[in-house]
mmCIF file of C-alpha atoms in Angstrom:
data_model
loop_
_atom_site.group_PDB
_atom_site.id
_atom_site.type_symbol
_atom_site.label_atom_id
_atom_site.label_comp_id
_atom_site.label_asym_id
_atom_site.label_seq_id
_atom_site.Cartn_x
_atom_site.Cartn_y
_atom_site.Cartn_z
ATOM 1 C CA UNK F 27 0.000 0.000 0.000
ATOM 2 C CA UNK F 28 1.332 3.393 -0.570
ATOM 3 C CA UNK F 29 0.202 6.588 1.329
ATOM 4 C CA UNK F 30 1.736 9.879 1.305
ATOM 5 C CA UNK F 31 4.148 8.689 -1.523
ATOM 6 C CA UNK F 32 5.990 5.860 0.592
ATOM 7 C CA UNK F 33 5.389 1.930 1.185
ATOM 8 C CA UNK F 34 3.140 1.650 4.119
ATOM 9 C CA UNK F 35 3.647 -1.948 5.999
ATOM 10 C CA UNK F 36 1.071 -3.121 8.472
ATOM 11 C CA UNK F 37 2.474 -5.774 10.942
ATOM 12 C CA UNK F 38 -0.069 -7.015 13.589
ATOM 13 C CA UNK F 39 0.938 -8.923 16.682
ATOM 14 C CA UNK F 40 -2.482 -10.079 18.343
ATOM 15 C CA UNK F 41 -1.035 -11.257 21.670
ATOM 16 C CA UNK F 42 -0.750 -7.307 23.111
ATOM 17 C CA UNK F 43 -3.681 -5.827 20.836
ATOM 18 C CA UNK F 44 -7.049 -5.740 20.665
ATOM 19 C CA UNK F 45 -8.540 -6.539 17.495
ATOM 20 C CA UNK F 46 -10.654 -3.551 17.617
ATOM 21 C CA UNK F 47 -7.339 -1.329 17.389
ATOM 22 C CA UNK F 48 -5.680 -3.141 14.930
ATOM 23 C CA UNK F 49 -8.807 -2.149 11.993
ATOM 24 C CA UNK F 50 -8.241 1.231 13.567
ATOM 25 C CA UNK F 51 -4.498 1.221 12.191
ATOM 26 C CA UNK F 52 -5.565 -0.851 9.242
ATOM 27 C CA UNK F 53 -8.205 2.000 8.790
ATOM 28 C CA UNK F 54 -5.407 4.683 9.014
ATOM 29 C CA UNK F 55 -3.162 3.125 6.766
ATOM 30 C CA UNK F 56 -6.215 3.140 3.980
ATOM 31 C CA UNK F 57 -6.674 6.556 4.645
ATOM 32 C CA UNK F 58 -9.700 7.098 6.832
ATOM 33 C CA UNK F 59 -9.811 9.703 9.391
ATOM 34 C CA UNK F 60 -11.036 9.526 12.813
ATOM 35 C CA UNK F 61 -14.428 10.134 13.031
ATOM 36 C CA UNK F 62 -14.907 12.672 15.528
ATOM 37 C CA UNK F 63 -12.560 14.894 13.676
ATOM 38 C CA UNK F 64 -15.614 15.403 11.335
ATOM 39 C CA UNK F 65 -16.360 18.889 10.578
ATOM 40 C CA UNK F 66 -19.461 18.425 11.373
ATOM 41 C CA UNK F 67 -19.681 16.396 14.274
ATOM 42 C CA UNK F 68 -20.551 19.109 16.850
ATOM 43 C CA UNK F 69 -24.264 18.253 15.741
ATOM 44 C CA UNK F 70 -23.527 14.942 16.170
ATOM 45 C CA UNK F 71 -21.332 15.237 19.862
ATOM 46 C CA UNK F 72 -20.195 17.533 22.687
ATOM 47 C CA UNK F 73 -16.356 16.895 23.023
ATOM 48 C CA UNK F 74 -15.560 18.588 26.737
ATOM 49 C CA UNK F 75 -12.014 19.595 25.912
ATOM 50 C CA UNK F 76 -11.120 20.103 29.538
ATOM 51 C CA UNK F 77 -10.864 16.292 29.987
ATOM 52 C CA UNK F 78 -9.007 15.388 27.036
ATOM 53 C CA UNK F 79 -4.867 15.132 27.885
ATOM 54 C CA UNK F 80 -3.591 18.374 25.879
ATOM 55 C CA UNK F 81 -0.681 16.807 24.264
ATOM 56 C CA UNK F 82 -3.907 14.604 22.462
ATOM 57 C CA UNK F 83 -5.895 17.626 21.220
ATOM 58 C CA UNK F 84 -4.925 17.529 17.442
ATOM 59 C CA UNK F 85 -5.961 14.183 17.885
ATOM 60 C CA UNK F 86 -10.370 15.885 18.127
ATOM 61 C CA UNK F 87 -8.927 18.663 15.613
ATOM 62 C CA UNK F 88 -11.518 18.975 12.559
ATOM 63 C CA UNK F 89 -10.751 18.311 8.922
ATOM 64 C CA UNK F 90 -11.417 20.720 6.928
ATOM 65 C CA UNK F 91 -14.899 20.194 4.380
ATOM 66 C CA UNK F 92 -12.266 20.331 1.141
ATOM 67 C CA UNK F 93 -10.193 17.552 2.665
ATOM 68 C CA UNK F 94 -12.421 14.920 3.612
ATOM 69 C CA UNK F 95 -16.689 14.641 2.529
ATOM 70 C CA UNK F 96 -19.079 13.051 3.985
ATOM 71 C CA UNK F 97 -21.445 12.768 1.444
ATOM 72 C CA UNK F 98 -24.482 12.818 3.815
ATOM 73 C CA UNK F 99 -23.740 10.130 5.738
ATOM 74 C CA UNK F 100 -24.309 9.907 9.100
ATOM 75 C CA UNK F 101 -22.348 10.115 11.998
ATOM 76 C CA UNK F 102 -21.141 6.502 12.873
ATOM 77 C CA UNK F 103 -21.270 6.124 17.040
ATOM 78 C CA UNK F 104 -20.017 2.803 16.683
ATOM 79 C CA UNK F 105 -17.299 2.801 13.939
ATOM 80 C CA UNK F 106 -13.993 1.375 14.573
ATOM 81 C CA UNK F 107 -12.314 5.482 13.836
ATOM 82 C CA UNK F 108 -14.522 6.453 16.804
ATOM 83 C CA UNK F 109 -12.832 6.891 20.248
ATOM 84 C CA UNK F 110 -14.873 5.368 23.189
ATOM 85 C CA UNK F 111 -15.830 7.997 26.017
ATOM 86 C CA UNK F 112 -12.800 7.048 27.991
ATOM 87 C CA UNK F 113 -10.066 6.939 25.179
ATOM 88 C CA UNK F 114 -7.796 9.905 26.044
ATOM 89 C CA UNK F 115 -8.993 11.392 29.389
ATOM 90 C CA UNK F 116 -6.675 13.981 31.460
ATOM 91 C CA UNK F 117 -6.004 11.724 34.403
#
């Protein structure tokens, strides 16, 4: 696979992964974006930024409309480029 013009290699060691997070990398590596960095996903969510660990923000950071379309598709809750509520807390 090839992504930002260089080989891309996905190696996957399923003793110290879940298998949720490894189609999350495998999603990466084909290009998708997390979804809650949707421009529009402030109808969708409420993202309390006070909780999130700051060196993470850019992680929540939207994409630009020109970058990346939805097409009217709905927001996904349950897709595999969705944090869970407790991914990157401030602890």
């Amino acid at each position: 696979m090839k992504r930002f013009d260089r080989d891309t290699y996905i190696q996957i060691v399923t003793s110290n992964i879940k298998e949720r997070c490894s189609v999350h990398e495998v999603g990466h590596t084909l290009g998708l974006h997390h979804t809650m960095k949707r421009f529009d996903r402030d109808s969708y969510i409420q993202l309390v930024m006070r909780n999130i660990n700051p060196i993470l923000l850019d992680y929540f950071a939207k994409v630009i409309p020109t970058y990346v379309e939805v097409n009217g598709l709905t927001y996904d809750y349950g897709s595999v480029m969705h944090y869970d509520e407790h991914c990157v807390l401030d602890e």
